[in-house]
Amino acid sequence: NMPITMQQVLAEIDKDEPNYEALALLGPEALPHLQLIAEADDPLKSSKAVYAASLIGGAGAVEVLRKAADHHDPQVRIAVAQGLQNLAAVAPTDLVMKSLNDHDSGVRKLALMTAGKLNRTEFKQRITAIAQGDPEEHLRKAASVAAKKLEVR
């Protein structure tokens, strides 16, 4: 088995529409490369790298998303909020909470979708708070829907 190179990873990431399935198939060995791309100062590439890492999954992917959750560009934090859905059971509750508390409404929007899919009782209080007090009306509505889902289980 040939080691996976940064060139291989970048060949996909540099495309307008990366083949995420191909990136996911590279497996955990691609994560160190994706980590470096995620940390670089190119929000578009960083976002793609974060999302690709989330599809690979596992503890290494969690670390990539955890670091990217502090990125200054909301585009990258949106990729984190969305990628947490792919991590499913291993998605850290605190990272989802961090996204739900983001000052960018785009991040909160994706985080709500993720929290709804992951359906953990720990999210209920925050989702209810968004439903009642978020400055964005569309987020208040989305949170109301998500809160009802959480009550059903």
PDB file of N, CA and C in Angstrom, residues 4-6 9 23-24 26-39 49-65 87:
ATOM      1  N   ILE A   4      -0.416   7.695   1.565  1.00  0.00           N
ATOM      2  CA  ILE A   4      -1.224   8.762   0.975  1.00  0.00           C
ATOM      3  C   ILE A   4      -0.449  10.069   1.068  1.00  0.00           C
ATOM      4  N   THR A   5      -0.363  10.784  -0.042  1.00  0.00           N
ATOM      5  CA  THR A   5       0.409  12.030  -0.068  1.00  0.00           C
ATOM      6  C   THR A   5      -0.496  13.253   0.016  1.00  0.00           C
ATOM      7  N   MET A   6       0.088  14.362   0.405  1.00  0.00           N
ATOM      8  CA  MET A   6      -0.621  15.633   0.427  1.00  0.00           C
ATOM      9  C   MET A   6      -1.127  15.970  -0.973  1.00  0.00           C
ATOM     10  N   VAL A   9      -4.419  14.328  -1.701  1.00  0.00           N
ATOM     11  CA  VAL A   9      -5.518  14.963  -0.975  1.00  0.00           C
ATOM     12  C   VAL A   9      -5.862  16.303  -1.620  1.00  0.00           C
ATOM     13  N   LEU A  23     -12.414  11.004  -1.187  1.00  0.00           N
ATOM     14  CA  LEU A  23     -11.630  11.479  -0.040  1.00  0.00           C
ATOM     15  C   LEU A  23     -11.873  10.592   1.180  1.00  0.00           C
ATOM     16  N   ALA A  24     -13.123  10.221   1.400  1.00  0.00           N
ATOM     17  CA  ALA A  24     -13.456   9.373   2.549  1.00  0.00           C
ATOM     18  C   ALA A  24     -12.752   8.025   2.442  1.00  0.00           C
ATOM     19  N   LEU A  26      -9.911   7.421   1.286  1.00  0.00           N
ATOM     20  CA  LEU A  26      -8.484   7.511   1.625  1.00  0.00           C
ATOM     21  C   LEU A  26      -8.257   7.073   3.074  1.00  0.00           C
ATOM     22  N   GLY A  27      -9.303   7.223   3.889  1.00  0.00           N
ATOM     23  CA  GLY A  27      -9.235   6.723   5.262  1.00  0.00           C
ATOM     24  C   GLY A  27      -8.405   7.583   6.204  1.00  0.00           C
ATOM     25  N   PRO A  28      -8.238   7.077   7.433  1.00  0.00           N
ATOM     26  CA  PRO A  28      -7.567   7.834   8.509  1.00  0.00           C
ATOM     27  C   PRO A  28      -6.183   8.358   8.145  1.00  0.00           C
ATOM     28  N   GLU A  29      -5.505   7.680   7.221  1.00  0.00           N
ATOM     29  CA  GLU A  29      -4.168   8.108   6.806  1.00  0.00           C
ATOM     30  C   GLU A  29      -4.193   9.503   6.176  1.00  0.00           C
ATOM     31  N   ALA A  30      -5.338   9.904   5.657  1.00  0.00           N
ATOM     32  CA  ALA A  30      -5.454  11.229   5.030  1.00  0.00           C
ATOM     33  C   ALA A  30      -5.664  12.335   6.064  1.00  0.00           C
ATOM     34  N   LEU A  31      -6.020  11.961   7.289  1.00  0.00           N
ATOM     35  CA  LEU A  31      -6.376  12.967   8.304  1.00  0.00           C
ATOM     36  C   LEU A  31      -5.274  13.973   8.637  1.00  0.00           C
ATOM     37  N   PRO A  32      -4.001  13.537   8.758  1.00  0.00           N
ATOM     38  CA  PRO A  32      -2.967  14.551   9.031  1.00  0.00           C
ATOM     39  C   PRO A  32      -2.872  15.607   7.922  1.00  0.00           C
ATOM     40  N   HIS A  33      -3.056  15.197   6.679  1.00  0.00           N
ATOM     41  CA  HIS A  33      -3.037  16.140   5.551  1.00  0.00           C
ATOM     42  C   HIS A  33      -4.250  17.071   5.636  1.00  0.00           C
ATOM     43  N   LEU A  34      -5.405  16.476   5.906  1.00  0.00           N
ATOM     44  CA  LEU A  34      -6.638  17.276   6.003  1.00  0.00           C
ATOM     45  C   LEU A  34      -6.537  18.275   7.159  1.00  0.00           C
ATOM     46  N   GLN A  35      -5.883  17.848   8.244  1.00  0.00           N
ATOM     47  CA  GLN A  35      -5.675  18.731   9.397  1.00  0.00           C
ATOM     48  C   GLN A  35      -4.881  19.970   8.984  1.00  0.00           C
ATOM     49  N   LEU A  36      -3.809  19.759   8.241  1.00  0.00           N
ATOM     50  CA  LEU A  36      -2.965  20.879   7.793  1.00  0.00           C
ATOM     51  C   LEU A  36      -3.740  21.824   6.874  1.00  0.00           C
ATOM     52  N   ILE A  37      -4.525  21.247   5.969  1.00  0.00           N
ATOM     53  CA  ILE A  37      -5.323  22.076   5.052  1.00  0.00           C
ATOM     54  C   ILE A  37      -6.373  22.847   5.851  1.00  0.00           C
ATOM     55  N   ALA A  38      -6.978  22.187   6.822  1.00  0.00           N
ATOM     56  CA  ALA A  38      -8.011  22.821   7.647  1.00  0.00           C
ATOM     57  C   ALA A  38      -7.444  24.007   8.425  1.00  0.00           C
ATOM     58  N   GLU A  39      -6.174  23.918   8.797  1.00  0.00           N
ATOM     59  CA  GLU A  39      -5.553  24.979   9.598  1.00  0.00           C
ATOM     60  C   GLU A  39      -4.996  26.106   8.738  1.00  0.00           C
ATOM     61  N   ALA A  49     -11.792  20.446   3.634  1.00  0.00           N
ATOM     62  CA  ALA A  49     -10.970  19.497   4.392  1.00  0.00           C
ATOM     63  C   ALA A  49     -11.686  19.030   5.648  1.00  0.00           C
ATOM     64  N   VAL A  50     -12.350  19.958   6.329  1.00  0.00           N
ATOM     65  CA  VAL A  50     -13.098  19.635   7.545  1.00  0.00           C
ATOM     66  C   VAL A  50     -14.224  18.650   7.223  1.00  0.00           C
ATOM     67  N   TYR A  51     -14.947  18.958   6.147  1.00  0.00           N
ATOM     68  CA  TYR A  51     -16.059  18.084   5.777  1.00  0.00           C
ATOM     69  C   TYR A  51     -15.546  16.689   5.385  1.00  0.00           C
ATOM     70  N   ALA A  52     -14.455  16.638   4.625  1.00  0.00           N
ATOM     71  CA  ALA A  52     -13.864  15.352   4.236  1.00  0.00           C
ATOM     72  C   ALA A  52     -13.453  14.552   5.470  1.00  0.00           C
ATOM     73  N   ALA A  53     -12.841  15.237   6.430  1.00  0.00           N
ATOM     74  CA  ALA A  53     -12.422  14.563   7.669  1.00  0.00           C
ATOM     75  C   ALA A  53     -13.627  13.966   8.391  1.00  0.00           C
ATOM     76  N   SER A  54     -14.740  14.703   8.389  1.00  0.00           N
ATOM     77  CA  SER A  54     -15.931  14.224   9.095  1.00  0.00           C
ATOM     78  C   SER A  54     -16.471  12.940   8.466  1.00  0.00           C
ATOM     79  N   LEU A  55     -16.251  12.778   7.164  1.00  0.00           N
ATOM     80  CA  LEU A  55     -16.707  11.564   6.480  1.00  0.00           C
ATOM     81  C   LEU A  55     -15.804  10.374   6.792  1.00  0.00           C
ATOM     82  N   ILE A  56     -14.531  10.653   7.081  1.00  0.00           N
ATOM     83  CA  ILE A  56     -13.605   9.581   7.460  1.00  0.00           C
ATOM     84  C   ILE A  56     -13.956   9.092   8.859  1.00  0.00           C
ATOM     85  N   GLY A  57     -14.273  10.041   9.740  1.00  0.00           N
ATOM     86  CA  GLY A  57     -14.753   9.694  11.078  1.00  0.00           C
ATOM     87  C   GLY A  57     -13.664   9.223  12.030  1.00  0.00           C
ATOM     88  N   GLY A  58     -14.100   8.802  13.201  1.00  0.00           N
ATOM     89  CA  GLY A  58     -13.174   8.321  14.221  1.00  0.00           C
ATOM     90  C   GLY A  58     -12.549   9.443  15.033  1.00  0.00           C
ATOM     91  N   ALA A  59     -11.700   9.048  15.982  1.00  0.00           N
ATOM     92  CA  ALA A  59     -11.095   9.998  16.923  1.00  0.00           C
ATOM     93  C   ALA A  59     -10.257  11.059  16.213  1.00  0.00           C
ATOM     94  N   GLY A  60      -9.544  10.671  15.170  1.00  0.00           N
ATOM     95  CA  GLY A  60      -8.707  11.619  14.436  1.00  0.00           C
ATOM     96  C   GLY A  60      -9.537  12.711  13.789  1.00  0.00           C
ATOM     97  N   ALA A  61     -10.685  12.329  13.268  1.00  0.00           N
ATOM     98  CA  ALA A  61     -11.583  13.303  12.631  1.00  0.00           C
ATOM     99  C   ALA A  61     -12.156  14.260  13.671  1.00  0.00           C
ATOM    100  N   VAL A  62     -12.466  13.737  14.842  1.00  0.00           N
ATOM    101  CA  VAL A  62     -12.981  14.579  15.928  1.00  0.00           C
ATOM    102  C   VAL A  62     -11.975  15.688  16.230  1.00  0.00           C
ATOM    103  N   GLU A  63     -10.679  15.330  16.240  1.00  0.00           N
ATOM    104  CA  GLU A  63      -9.640  16.325  16.523  1.00  0.00           C
ATOM    105  C   GLU A  63      -9.572  17.411  15.442  1.00  0.00           C
ATOM    106  N   VAL A  64      -9.714  17.002  14.183  1.00  0.00           N
ATOM    107  CA  VAL A  64      -9.701  17.974  13.085  1.00  0.00           C
ATOM    108  C   VAL A  64     -10.856  18.962  13.278  1.00  0.00           C
ATOM    109  N   LEU A  65     -12.041  18.446  13.586  1.00  0.00           N
ATOM    110  CA  LEU A  65     -13.211  19.316  13.764  1.00  0.00           C
ATOM    111  C   LEU A  65     -13.080  20.183  15.006  1.00  0.00           C
ATOM    112  N   LEU A  87     -20.230  12.551  11.996  1.00  0.00           N
ATOM    113  CA  LEU A  87     -19.550  11.838  13.079  1.00  0.00           C
ATOM    114  C   LEU A  87     -20.545  11.053  13.923  1.00  0.00           C
TER     115      LEU A  87
END
